[in-house]
Each structure stands twice: as structure tokens, then as C-alpha cells.
Amino acid sequence: LFERFLSRERAEPPDIDLDIEHKRREEVIQHVYAKYGRSHAAMVCNFIRYRARSAVRDVGKALGIAETALDRLSKLLGHYGGMSEETFRQAGFDVAQPVHHHLLRLAAELQDFPRHLSIHPGGFLLGHEPVPDLVPIENAAMPERTVIQWDKDCLDELGLFKVDLLGLGALHQLHLGFDLLRGHHGREWSMATIPDDDPATYAMIRRADTVGVFQIESRAQMAMLPRLKPRTYYDLVIEVSIVRPGPITGGMVHPYLRRRAGQEPVVYPHACLEPVLEKTLGVPLFQEQVIRLAMVAADYTPGEADQLRRDMAAWRRSGRIERHRQRLVERMTAKGIAPEFAERVFEQIRGFGEYGFPESHAASFALIAYATSWMKRHYPEVFACSLLNAQPMGFYSPSTIVEDARRHGVEVRSVDVRESRRDCTLERARSRSEIPFAVRMGLRYVKGLGERHVERIETARAERPFASVEDLVERTRLDEGALGKLAESGALAGLDPSRRAAIWRVRGAARVATAAARETSDSSLALRDRERRPAFAALDDLETINWDYRTTGHSPRGHPLAPLREALRARRLPDAKTVTALPDGRRVRYAGLVICRQRPGTASGVVFMTLEDETGFVNVVVWSRVFEQHAVLIKTTGFLGVTGKLQKQDGVVHVIADSFWVPRLDRRRPESGGSRDFH
């Protein structure tokens, strides 16, 4: 069979003509199946391999270890590592015990071993003849999906044609935003017609006010924006490309920034490289430049350059990139290029193999970054509403998006069963507001509420407004669990302002309805029970916000730390706005909710964290020594205190951490809205 494939001439790929603009990935997949048929199209499989957490969980289950203990251990493990005796001891395991020793040994052996087959996101094998004649296929776990049994990395070797149809959430968000602009502002905008080089937009970008903005919202990008200071579209092309493993591991970032700021002259290692590197100030930042550099400076033939490109893409799994080191360095040195620069170029090539941008890719991403920035700057309520409706996507959780919108003057209204649709919508704001519309949160954000529940609510409400809690229960016929979720989240506040009373009422009304449907004598008991409504204590501000976070993952009513601010001030703990205004070098103590933890492979073990309160963010740098001392707290605590030294440079503010601690307050600690942790 393999001889047949290897001897086959590469077939011409099928004609690709897909109208997929602004469609979500699921729509694209259905479109491909409809166009090519299931006989000539199948999705590509992907080998899912064991990582530290999954290995511990599966081995632990096989050894009969309690799931609570495994859950505690897995939270202390990283995505790709952390399997050590010290980590096990921190989780309460005794590696001297045989069962725990076996868990450590077997889980470590199991890492990187294939666990199961999955579907490669958006990857299709399109056949010039029926796919089952080319490769074995099977039904996927998802309905209406077929998947081949060979890994995506094997297809190129066999000359088979794979196309990736990947859904980009930012394009979907922009589409939703332009629809809202048309429907509520009467403005017909698109990516092609929004103003070019808008000064207000670039001023916002330079301030790193980019929460939710495509590509330049991450912590690393936010730290780079005040230093690079984008003022033009091509500056954004550089911005989205420079914070990547390729330029970082190649040591190209700081030379570029110094040259851009005029702190060092623009020099070229060799005269032949000036045409290649002129637009990036003598520093290679794009994949095309690296390939062109190999051809010009190391006399690579076009065939050798194409092989270098292939080896760059496969270096992690094959190691073939190493065979280019000696050839590149020796040939560049022979041309008079400094060996140090040649070595840096090779390291950058390795970095690009992990992740680096072609210039065309960066240019298209920069356009989307500009469009989302423009919408955030000029129509913040439209931006927030469309971003919430496009979730899940991006770097931040809905709670952080809601808080950022509120800090920008957007009125965010809570879920209301009388007004909310499935998705978030725009409503007329109060007359004194500068922003004409408020964001009404959608029913989709009530945890445990399914599509069928939302449909029942919308259908019943279309007939006539809900008159009472009992009327809602009777006409929607929702089950007691869904009704309880609505009451707990505050979605019934317009029918009963007390959440505890609303919970009592929906449960009683649901049982009355159930008893009536069964036509049993229980109905009279339920009716009498409904008459005896106790007086419930009202929720205070902190309880209200905590209930919001528990049931919807966010709170339009306030940040969890706002009710605790007085208690925090009593402990001399400032808010984020105060911290960022302090002078460089000042020692600070700060407490906030952890919304992000990162440990990039290019940072030599340094951990970056973002803490949040009602006034903004505080970025924290944790050196590996400090991280090892406080690893358990850092990995597991949502409300965290940090002590360290303030560092301010080029408009970028960080706290260099010395120690971490758990804030002890008189009131209950808030529930975090959840952090998005990235390896």
C-alpha cells in the first residue's frame, strides 16, 4: 500500500471555491461536506498525547487513588512538565509509599505517549478520487463527521492534499459588530471602509488599552506596545510579529527596539543583506526574510531553501533542522558575516519552527487588530457586545471583558428574563450617558441554562410579558433546576427583587405545576406550602457579586474586590490604579484576583502573572527562584497578595515579586471569575 502511494504521481488538488467569509468553523465544515460530498472529503486526525496532568489522572485512576487527591496534584502540575518528587510532596503525596511511587514513575513514563485520536481543527483531506480508496476513514465522535485514521503530519509525505479551514473568532466578532453598528447607529462600516490611520485608535494602542483586541491583547503584547509605539499600519505588522518565539529566541527584539528609538545605528552584517533587511532596520523578523537570508548570505539554492522551510516546520518532531547549523554558519562566516550573527540567525530559524509569522500573515492579522481597535475606541459598547457574543475566544474571560467595558463608561445590564435574549444585545442607555447604548447580558451566560430552555423563555415572552414568577413557571414549563439557576443569577429580579425569595417561589411554583400535571392530591399541599413564604435576609453587595460569579461567571453590578476595598485599605493594600502611579523602584504590597498565569518556553522559567481589581491590572514578574518558593500559592490561589519592587520603563509597569501570601480580611474572600492560564 505504501509503495503504491509513494510511487503515485502527485495529483492535482481539487478545485477550491468556498464562499466562507464571516462563517464560523462549523458552518465551513458543513459547507465543505455539502460541496464535495462525504466520499471526497474527510477531516484529518490528530494524535492527542499524554501530558503531565492527563497522565497523572489516568494512572491515578488505574491505581485506585482518590480523585480529590489527583485533582489537587494536577493543579500543581504544568501543561508540559512539573513531574517531580517535590511537586508530589506539595500535593500531600508520600513518594516513599509504593502506590505513590508507582504513580510518579508510571505517569512520567506515559508523558508524550499517544492517548487517543482527535479531529484536527478545520483540517480536511480533499480527494481527487473517493477518500476511502486513499486512506481508511471512520465516523468521528461528533455527528455528521468523518475522520481519517492517519495523522496530519503523514499526509505531505504521501502527496495527499490537505487544506486547513480554520475559523477566526475575531472575524466573526467584527461581523457581529458591524451588524450592530448598522442596526443601532445606522452606520454602514466594514473592514474595507473604516478610516485608515485613525490617530485616536493608535493613541489607544500605544497606551496598551487593548483588552479584547485581536492579537495585541496578551500580556506580552501589552508590554511591547508602549515601547514600540505603533503609529502606522506597518508598525502593527511589526508588532504582531515581534512577540513570537522566532525573533525572541534569535535575540532580535531588543536590537530592533533600540534601532527604532534611535539608540543604536542601523547596520547590516553584510552589504548583500541590506535589500533583505532594510524594512526591518537590519533585523530579520519574518519567515520570508530568514529564507531569503539563507539564499543570499549562505548561498542556498531555491531547492535547499525550500527544504529549510520544511525542516523549520518539522524541527520539533524530527530534529532535521540541526543539519543546517554547520552549513549556514560556515557559509555566512565565509562571506565575512560575524559568527555571532550567524548563530543568532540559526536560533531564530529554530524559533520560527516553533512559531513565527510570514509577513503576509502578519499583515492580515495587523488589519484585523486595527479594525478591532478602531471599534473598541469609537464604539466601545458595540465592541464589548460583539466580543461577548463571539465567546469563547481571545485571551480574557467574560468577567474581565465586562469589567473593562465598565471602566470605559459602558453600562452593562445584568441578565433579565423579561428583556434578555440568548445573546447579548444593545439597549438605549440613560440620557446622561455619553455612550448611547447599554449592553444587556444574554441568557447564554446563565450556567446550566440550555438552548431548549432559552427557546421556551423567548417563545412564551413573545406571546406576552411575564406578569409574575408563577406566570413564568406556568408558561415556560421549565424544570426546577433551570428555574433555580435563573433565580440564583438574579435574572428574575424584575419579578422578585429578592433572589432567595425568588428561589423559594420558583421551586414552589414548579412543584405546583408538576402536581397539577399529574392531577394528584399533592397540588393542595404545594399550594398551601406556597402560601407560607418566609422572610429572607437580603444579600449584601459582596454576596450579590459572588452569586453573580457563581451563576454567570461575571457581575455587571461590580468587581468582587469593590466591596472589600475599605478592608483592603485598612491593611494598607492599594488598588491597581494607585500602584501604577507610584514611582519606579518603590516597594509595594498589593492584592488582586489572578486572571492570567504564563510561563513561556522562551522566558527561561520566568512566570508572568496578571492580577486585577476594580480599577485595572497589575502585571507581576516572578523569577524562577521565587516561583519555586511559592509554587503552591501561585498555582492554586485565586485571590493573591504579592510583595515586590515596582519597575517602570518606557511606560510599562511591572511588580518584580519577592514573595506571595494569602490576604486575610474580615469579610469572606471573593470567588475569582477564573483565570486563563497559558503554558
XYZ file of C-alpha atoms in Angstrom:
679
model
C 0.000 0.000 0.000
C 2.768 2.443 0.893
C 4.672 1.609 -2.275
C 1.523 2.452 -4.201
C 1.297 5.863 -2.535
C 4.998 6.645 -2.798
C 5.124 5.764 -6.485
C 1.940 7.683 -7.321
C 2.382 10.967 -9.141
C 1.189 13.915 -7.086
C -2.375 14.536 -8.178
C -3.733 17.965 -8.912
C -5.757 19.185 -5.929
C -9.496 19.561 -6.384
C -10.841 22.937 -7.371
C -11.357 25.043 -4.226
C -14.212 27.505 -4.454
C -15.576 28.187 -0.979
C -17.733 31.125 -0.008
C -16.751 31.145 3.684
C -16.487 34.831 4.563
C -17.519 35.551 8.164
C -18.694 31.992 8.769
C -17.925 30.048 11.910
C -15.876 26.875 11.575
C -18.930 24.616 11.988
C -20.600 26.343 9.040
C -17.414 25.967 6.986
C -17.235 22.245 7.740
C -20.836 21.714 6.689
C -20.167 23.748 3.539
C -17.213 21.548 2.566
C -19.177 18.338 3.100
C -22.072 19.727 1.065
C -19.800 20.828 -1.781
C -17.542 17.785 -2.110
C -19.661 15.041 -0.567
C -18.589 12.633 2.127
C -16.947 10.377 -0.413
C -14.389 13.028 -1.443
C -13.872 14.885 1.861
C -12.909 13.774 5.355
C -11.429 15.554 8.320
C -7.818 14.945 9.282
C -6.989 13.249 12.554
C -4.599 14.472 15.216
C -2.768 12.352 17.798
C -3.546 13.582 21.311
C -0.658 12.709 23.577
C -0.385 12.425 27.317
C 0.754 15.499 29.192
C 1.561 15.703 32.879
C -1.971 16.314 34.109
C -3.724 13.747 31.944
C -1.032 11.146 32.695
C -1.442 11.643 36.446
C -5.225 11.429 36.257
C -5.340 8.246 34.145
C -2.561 6.422 36.013
C -4.023 7.512 39.353
C -7.448 6.133 38.428
C -5.868 2.828 37.433
C -4.084 2.684 40.795
C -7.276 3.461 42.699
C -6.165 6.826 44.092
C -8.946 9.189 45.160
C -9.965 11.715 42.509
C -9.820 14.573 45.009
C -6.141 13.837 45.633
C -5.445 13.564 41.898
C -7.234 16.859 41.296
C -5.089 18.548 43.947
C -1.926 17.181 42.340
C -2.912 18.041 38.771
C -3.433 21.699 39.708
C 0.208 21.882 40.767
C 1.491 20.403 37.506
C 2.275 22.408 34.410
C 0.878 21.607 30.993
C 4.130 20.016 29.832
C 6.107 19.288 32.979
C 6.469 19.632 36.727
C 6.556 15.871 37.369
C 8.885 15.795 40.378
C 9.007 14.378 43.892
C 8.797 17.911 45.324
C 5.549 18.611 43.447
C 4.105 15.344 44.714
C 5.048 16.233 48.291
C 3.459 19.676 47.896
C 0.211 17.918 46.945
C 0.337 15.701 50.035
C 1.713 12.544 48.375
C 4.389 10.410 50.020
C 6.611 9.032 47.274
C 8.005 6.506 49.779
C 4.689 4.703 49.673
C 4.631 2.119 46.868
C 1.378 3.330 45.275
C 2.548 6.952 45.153
C 5.972 5.890 43.893
C 4.298 3.930 41.089
C 2.131 6.951 40.250
C 5.185 9.173 39.837
C 7.146 6.611 37.837
C 4.362 5.465 35.524
C 2.948 8.945 34.893
C 6.410 10.187 33.931
C 6.833 7.262 31.515
C 3.426 7.879 29.979
C 4.071 11.506 29.024
C 4.071 12.165 25.253
C 2.580 8.721 24.583
C -0.455 8.773 22.243
C -3.698 8.847 24.245
C -6.418 8.966 21.594
C -7.284 10.207 18.138
C -8.911 13.600 17.752
C -10.031 15.755 14.853
C -7.525 18.290 13.633
C -9.355 21.645 13.897
C -10.532 22.518 10.419
C -8.105 20.199 8.594
C -9.658 18.456 5.573
C -8.371 15.793 3.235
C -9.906 16.516 -0.166
C -9.564 13.664 -2.627
C -9.384 13.730 -6.407
C -10.930 10.276 -6.069
C -13.052 8.781 -3.240
C -11.277 9.217 0.081
C -11.958 5.605 1.244
C -9.871 4.454 -1.738
C -6.933 6.520 -0.486
C -6.911 6.149 3.273
C -9.003 4.397 5.961
C -11.710 6.610 7.460
C -14.098 6.258 10.385
C -17.044 8.085 11.878
C -15.963 10.752 14.343
C -17.456 11.179 17.801
C -19.257 14.294 16.604
C -22.348 13.648 14.483
C -22.055 14.131 10.725
C -18.247 13.964 10.849
C -15.820 11.548 9.224
C -12.137 11.428 10.070
C -9.170 9.674 8.512
C -7.037 7.388 10.691
C -3.666 8.852 9.717
C -2.039 11.744 11.490
C -1.933 15.099 9.737
C 1.891 15.046 9.613
C 1.885 11.928 7.413
C -0.145 13.401 4.573
C 2.536 15.561 2.988
C 4.945 12.609 2.833
C 2.341 10.683 0.866
C 1.481 13.508 -1.507
C -2.098 13.853 -0.273
C -3.833 17.200 -0.339
C -4.794 18.780 2.990
C -6.441 22.163 3.386
C -6.947 23.896 6.740
C -10.236 25.768 7.041
C -9.786 27.466 10.381
C -12.454 29.689 11.896
C -11.080 33.021 13.139
C -13.170 34.275 16.035
C -12.075 37.895 15.541
C -13.602 37.983 12.049
C -16.846 36.647 13.468
C -16.734 39.293 16.190
C -16.174 42.065 13.630
C -19.069 40.762 11.555
C -21.330 40.871 14.628
C -20.045 44.343 15.475
C -20.692 45.754 12.005
C -24.220 44.319 12.151
C -24.785 46.111 15.477
C -23.427 49.360 14.034
C -25.834 49.097 11.123
C -28.822 48.244 13.275
C -28.283 50.700 16.166
C -26.071 53.511 14.870
C -27.210 53.470 11.252
C -23.589 53.327 10.059
C -22.540 51.050 7.215
C -18.946 50.139 8.097
C -16.750 47.241 7.047
C -13.084 46.333 7.285
C -12.580 47.942 3.882
C -14.293 51.242 4.726
C -13.277 52.085 8.295
C -10.956 55.143 8.440
C -7.275 54.453 7.827
C -4.603 55.596 10.300
C -7.076 56.959 12.845
C -4.987 58.957 15.393
C -7.312 58.228 18.325
C -7.109 54.499 17.614
C -3.317 54.477 17.524
C -3.155 56.590 20.690
C -5.264 53.939 22.457
C -2.988 51.202 21.120
C 0.147 52.987 22.363
C -1.397 53.140 25.847
C -1.805 49.332 25.665
C -5.536 49.805 26.246
C -6.188 46.686 24.214
C -8.165 44.218 26.327
C -10.125 42.085 23.860
C -8.324 43.438 20.778
C -7.207 40.774 18.320
C -3.545 39.699 18.598
C -2.322 42.661 20.697
C -4.258 41.869 23.884
C -1.877 39.418 25.532
C 0.291 40.449 28.438
C 3.468 40.285 26.325
C 1.936 42.370 23.531
C 0.646 44.931 26.038
C 4.171 45.240 27.442
C 5.565 45.754 23.938
C 3.058 48.376 22.717
C 4.326 51.352 24.807
C 7.878 50.504 23.760
C 7.288 50.038 20.043
C 4.711 52.903 19.936
C 2.787 51.966 16.757
C 1.683 54.951 14.679
C 1.083 53.360 11.293
C -0.345 50.178 9.859
C 3.101 48.712 9.150
C 4.049 49.354 12.768
C 1.213 46.986 13.687
C 2.577 44.432 11.211
C 5.867 44.570 13.125
C 4.056 44.469 16.476
C 2.137 41.253 15.842
C 5.319 39.597 14.517
C 7.935 40.620 17.045
C 6.416 38.978 20.141
C 6.979 35.472 18.771
C 9.427 32.685 19.616
C 11.356 33.264 16.387
C 12.514 36.859 16.989
C 12.733 36.305 20.772
C 14.972 33.218 20.704
C 17.067 34.789 17.965
C 17.769 37.837 20.138
C 16.281 40.203 17.555
C 13.732 42.080 19.684
C 15.959 44.448 21.678
C 18.207 45.397 18.712
C 15.119 46.315 16.707
C 13.653 48.437 19.522
C 16.959 50.247 20.097
C 17.329 50.996 16.394
C 13.745 52.133 16.122
C 14.260 54.504 19.052
C 17.498 55.839 17.533
C 19.607 54.446 20.366
C 21.880 52.486 18.024
C 22.677 52.804 14.321
C 21.091 50.614 11.672
C 23.882 48.347 10.455
C 23.898 45.296 8.220
C 26.148 42.269 8.824
C 26.957 42.269 5.104
C 26.131 44.576 2.213
C 24.266 41.786 0.436
C 21.725 41.676 3.282
C 20.591 45.299 3.048
C 17.818 44.638 0.488
C 16.583 41.727 2.620
C 16.587 43.510 5.993
C 16.097 47.176 5.093
C 12.409 47.418 6.043
C 13.057 45.886 9.483
C 16.129 48.020 10.332
C 18.676 45.289 9.688
C 16.947 42.748 11.937
C 15.164 39.665 10.473
C 11.615 39.406 11.832
C 9.652 37.466 9.198
C 9.892 33.917 7.896
C 10.445 35.120 4.335
C 13.413 37.185 5.459
C 15.011 34.176 7.131
C 14.620 32.052 3.997
C 15.853 34.878 1.769
C 18.759 35.460 4.144
C 19.818 31.823 3.776
C 19.751 32.167 -0.016
C 21.660 35.454 -0.116
C 24.097 35.089 2.783
C 24.600 31.298 2.785
C 24.158 30.685 -0.965
C 21.248 28.286 -0.510
C 19.700 27.162 -3.762
C 15.909 27.504 -4.119
C 15.638 23.758 -3.503
C 17.770 23.949 -0.354
C 15.752 26.956 0.853
C 12.501 25.029 0.384
C 13.954 22.112 2.319
C 14.972 24.557 5.079
C 11.372 25.799 5.199
C 10.102 22.224 5.562
C 12.651 21.387 8.242
C 11.749 24.578 10.127
C 8.162 23.421 10.307
C 9.142 19.922 11.442
C 12.160 20.552 13.665
C 10.456 19.707 16.967
C 9.337 16.261 15.886
C 12.192 15.362 13.538
C 15.270 17.316 14.623
C 16.230 17.752 10.955
C 16.862 21.474 11.416
C 20.173 20.724 13.167
C 21.746 19.573 9.920
C 21.535 23.159 8.647
C 23.513 24.712 11.510
C 27.007 23.993 10.249
C 26.136 24.759 6.631
C 24.522 28.105 7.484
C 27.161 29.284 9.932
C 30.156 28.259 7.802
C 28.791 29.767 4.587
C 27.798 33.031 6.276
C 31.148 33.298 8.056
C 32.948 32.711 4.749
C 31.189 35.798 3.389
C 32.533 37.927 6.203
C 29.433 37.830 8.419
C 30.185 37.719 12.140
C 29.807 34.204 13.626
C 27.701 35.670 16.457
C 25.131 36.975 13.982
C 25.136 33.667 12.099
C 24.435 31.763 15.324
C 21.622 34.169 16.218
C 20.076 33.670 12.780
C 20.127 29.914 13.269
C 18.493 30.213 16.702
C 15.843 32.399 15.132
C 15.238 29.758 12.469
C 14.649 27.244 15.257
C 12.301 29.694 16.924
C 10.357 30.165 13.721
C 9.962 26.414 13.597
C 8.020 26.651 16.850
C 6.061 29.743 15.882
C 6.886 32.644 13.614
C 4.996 34.788 11.132
C 5.339 35.236 7.410
C 4.987 38.911 6.525
C 1.735 38.342 4.620
C 0.260 36.561 7.643
C 1.323 39.407 9.925
C -0.139 41.974 7.520
C -3.572 40.360 7.512
C -3.537 39.951 11.290
C -2.483 43.584 11.698
C -5.502 44.684 9.661
C -7.836 42.730 11.954
C -6.026 44.115 15.007
C -6.529 47.651 13.710
C -10.211 47.055 12.912
C -10.969 45.667 16.377
C -9.001 48.528 17.971
C -10.953 51.086 15.958
C -14.249 49.561 17.054
C -13.155 49.481 20.700
C -12.058 53.125 20.580
C -15.084 54.642 18.829
C -17.909 52.231 19.691
C -16.947 50.561 22.997
C -20.447 49.237 23.671
C -20.605 47.614 20.222
C -17.133 46.153 20.718
C -17.996 44.696 24.126
C -21.345 43.275 22.990
C -19.924 41.613 19.880
C -16.923 40.257 21.809
C -19.167 38.708 24.464
C -21.322 37.133 21.746
C -18.250 35.705 19.983
C -17.058 33.875 23.102
C -15.261 31.572 23.629
C -12.272 33.287 22.031
C -9.367 35.514 22.889
C -7.203 35.979 25.940
C -9.605 37.145 28.646
C -12.637 35.697 30.398
C -16.085 37.341 30.085
C -15.730 38.774 33.598
C -12.612 40.727 32.582
C -14.293 41.884 29.355
C -17.291 43.150 31.338
C -15.066 44.954 33.851
C -13.029 46.575 31.073
C -16.221 47.759 29.348
C -17.488 49.290 32.600
C -14.160 51.087 33.119
C -14.621 52.591 29.642
C -18.011 54.012 30.555
C -20.197 51.284 29.068
C -23.313 50.496 31.071
C -23.607 46.725 31.407
C -27.000 45.414 32.491
C -27.480 42.044 34.116
C -29.375 39.079 32.712
C -33.138 39.719 32.937
C -35.685 37.099 31.946
C -38.040 39.883 30.812
C -35.517 41.502 28.434
C -32.545 39.249 27.693
C -32.293 37.212 24.526
C -29.940 34.317 24.087
C -27.057 36.589 23.062
C -26.105 39.947 24.494
C -27.953 42.910 22.987
C -27.800 46.709 22.943
C -30.433 48.831 24.674
C -30.875 52.581 24.951
C -28.646 53.936 27.719
C -29.623 56.580 30.226
C -29.978 60.017 28.646
C -26.996 61.491 30.523
C -24.607 58.833 29.244
C -22.082 59.773 26.534
C -22.351 56.261 25.138
C -25.827 55.933 23.592
C -26.345 52.216 24.206
C -26.001 49.830 27.131
C -25.086 46.142 26.897
C -27.742 43.716 28.107
C -26.203 40.384 29.059
C -27.690 37.352 27.332
C -29.315 34.247 28.769
C -26.435 32.182 27.360
C -24.334 33.335 30.309
C -26.547 31.655 32.925
C -24.688 28.450 33.746
C -26.812 25.328 33.322
C -29.343 27.002 31.016
C -29.541 25.159 27.697
C -30.753 26.120 24.247
C -34.141 24.495 24.760
C -34.643 26.469 27.971
C -33.864 29.743 26.198
C -36.231 28.866 23.345
C -39.077 28.260 25.774
C -38.473 31.570 27.511
C -38.351 33.535 24.255
C -41.440 31.792 22.845
C -43.515 32.442 25.969
C -42.328 36.049 26.240
C -43.223 36.717 22.603
C -46.852 35.949 23.425
C -46.993 38.474 26.289
C -44.710 39.771 29.058
C -44.268 37.720 32.196
C -46.565 39.023 34.949
C -45.029 37.159 37.888
C -42.695 34.370 38.872
C -45.615 31.945 38.865
C -46.665 33.110 35.401
C -43.136 32.468 34.121
C -43.097 28.971 35.594
C -46.542 28.094 34.259
C -45.991 29.282 30.695
C -42.366 28.223 30.117
C -42.719 24.775 31.754
C -39.044 24.870 32.687
C -37.726 22.250 35.062
C -36.924 23.135 38.645
C -33.164 23.111 38.027
C -33.306 25.678 35.205
C -35.709 27.872 37.168
C -33.394 27.740 40.171
C -30.444 28.856 38.015
C -32.449 31.834 36.748
C -33.453 32.852 40.269
C -29.924 32.417 41.647
C -28.380 34.516 38.888
C -30.727 37.452 39.514
C -32.465 37.035 36.165
C -35.847 37.178 37.967
C -35.070 40.450 39.772
C -37.724 42.245 37.719
C -40.359 39.821 39.032
C -38.987 39.463 42.568
C -36.037 41.595 43.719
C -35.050 39.092 46.434
C -33.043 36.197 44.975
C -33.659 33.963 47.957
C -37.389 34.617 47.783
C -37.326 34.033 44.027
C -35.674 30.643 44.553
C -38.374 29.732 47.074
C -41.141 30.871 44.727
C -39.910 29.085 41.586
C -39.465 25.834 43.476
C -42.938 26.059 44.935
C -44.497 27.046 41.616
C -42.605 24.274 39.796
C -43.932 21.677 42.234
C -47.454 23.048 41.911
C -47.185 22.768 38.134
C -45.806 19.226 38.369
C -48.536 18.163 40.782
C -51.223 19.736 38.633
C -49.893 17.955 35.558
C -50.046 14.658 37.406
C -53.500 15.535 38.787
C -52.569 14.292 42.275
C -53.631 15.411 45.719
C -50.123 16.833 46.183
C -51.284 20.022 44.458
C -53.210 21.203 47.508
C -50.171 20.604 49.721
C -47.955 22.506 47.286
C -50.445 25.403 47.183
C -50.554 25.592 50.976
C -46.753 25.429 51.053
C -46.593 28.336 48.605
C -48.648 30.499 50.984
C -46.078 30.132 53.755
C -43.280 32.259 52.358
C -40.625 33.054 54.939
C -38.892 36.422 55.145
C -35.389 36.065 53.720
C -32.407 38.248 54.592
C -31.286 40.414 51.684
C -27.932 39.752 50.033
C -25.245 42.341 50.702
C -23.039 43.707 47.910
C -20.330 41.082 48.264
C -22.831 38.222 48.389
C -24.652 39.593 45.338
C -21.451 39.778 43.288
C -20.358 36.332 44.463
C -23.719 34.869 43.440
C -23.309 36.543 40.040
C -19.884 34.996 39.530
C -21.020 31.586 40.681
C -24.003 31.509 38.312
C -22.860 33.556 35.294
C -19.073 33.895 35.590
C -19.250 37.713 35.749
C -21.067 40.555 37.505
C -22.355 43.762 35.887
C -23.037 45.015 39.418
C -19.378 45.388 40.352
C -15.976 43.790 40.738
C -15.601 41.204 43.544
C -12.978 43.385 45.248
C -15.022 46.605 45.236
C -16.991 45.727 48.415
C -13.695 44.759 50.059
C -11.834 47.962 49.202
C -12.322 49.536 52.624
C -10.976 46.410 54.317
C -8.040 46.323 51.878
C -7.204 49.965 52.569
C -7.256 49.205 56.292
C -4.476 46.697 55.569
C -2.672 49.388 53.537
C -3.209 47.494 50.287
C -3.636 49.937 47.368
C -5.699 49.410 44.225
C -4.165 48.828 40.785
C -4.565 52.456 39.694
C -2.607 53.634 42.740
C 0.128 51.032 42.217
C 0.755 52.022 38.595
C 1.049 55.700 39.640
C 3.822 55.032 42.173
C 7.442 55.921 41.242
C 9.924 53.451 39.834
C 11.757 51.413 42.445
C 9.094 51.749 45.166
C 8.425 48.629 47.212
C 4.733 47.683 47.136
C 2.261 45.247 48.645
C -0.782 44.509 46.501
C -3.665 42.024 46.471
C -5.859 41.158 43.496
C -7.640 38.410 41.597
C -5.391 36.267 39.388
C -6.709 36.394 35.820
C -3.681 35.049 33.951
C -0.584 32.932 34.579
C 2.026 32.359 31.875
C 5.328 30.509 31.749
C 6.609 30.886 28.156
C 9.239 28.496 26.903
C 11.306 31.482 25.745
C 11.417 33.065 29.234
C 13.909 30.687 30.948
C 11.480 29.632 33.656
C 10.159 33.128 34.452
C 6.427 33.250 35.251
C 4.272 36.228 34.269
C 1.034 36.920 36.097
C -1.750 39.483 35.821
C -3.757 40.484 38.880
C -6.959 42.510 38.625
C -9.161 44.684 40.822
C -11.968 47.168 40.183
C -9.545 49.841 38.872
C -7.407 47.810 36.473
C -4.458 45.410 36.214
C -1.126 44.849 37.914
C 1.441 42.806 35.981
C 3.785 40.673 38.067
C 7.128 39.119 37.093
C 8.099 36.019 39.079
C 11.688 34.821 38.810
C 12.173 31.053 38.908
C 13.668 31.135 42.418
C 10.630 32.983 43.818
C 8.268 30.750 41.877
C 9.794 27.608 43.396
C 9.387 29.041 46.907
C 5.707 29.945 46.409
C 4.635 27.490 43.693
C 1.628 26.102 45.565
C 0.150 29.551 46.261
C 0.825 30.826 42.750
C -0.735 27.810 41.057
C -3.792 27.343 43.236
C -4.858 30.666 44.784
C -7.324 32.947 43.002
C -7.132 35.921 45.409
C -3.435 36.547 45.907
C -1.172 39.050 47.640
C 2.262 39.971 46.293
C 5.175 41.923 47.741
C 7.841 43.276 45.432
C 9.600 46.166 43.753
C 7.917 48.384 41.168
C 9.646 48.602 37.803
C 8.623 51.317 35.325
C 10.284 51.604 31.941
C 9.025 53.107 28.666
C 5.502 53.316 30.062
C 5.476 49.625 31.055
C 4.808 48.879 34.726
C 5.660 45.595 36.476
C 5.967 44.376 40.025
C 9.069 42.215 40.430
C 7.827 39.738 43.033
C 9.741 38.881 46.195
C 7.027 36.878 47.973
C 3.367 35.866 47.812
C 0.757 35.498 50.537
C -2.969 34.995 51.044
C -4.794 38.203 52.030
C -6.606 37.842 55.360
C -9.668 40.073 55.563
C -12.586 40.310 57.929
C -15.075 39.629 55.133
C -15.242 36.500 53.009
C -12.753 36.251 50.222
C -14.271 36.695 46.762
C -14.696 33.928 44.239
C -12.493 34.523 41.228
C -14.124 34.689 37.834
C -11.460 32.262 36.662
C -8.064 32.852 35.136
C -6.947 31.874 31.674
C -3.624 30.156 32.190
C -1.263 29.651 29.263
C 1.827 27.468 29.204
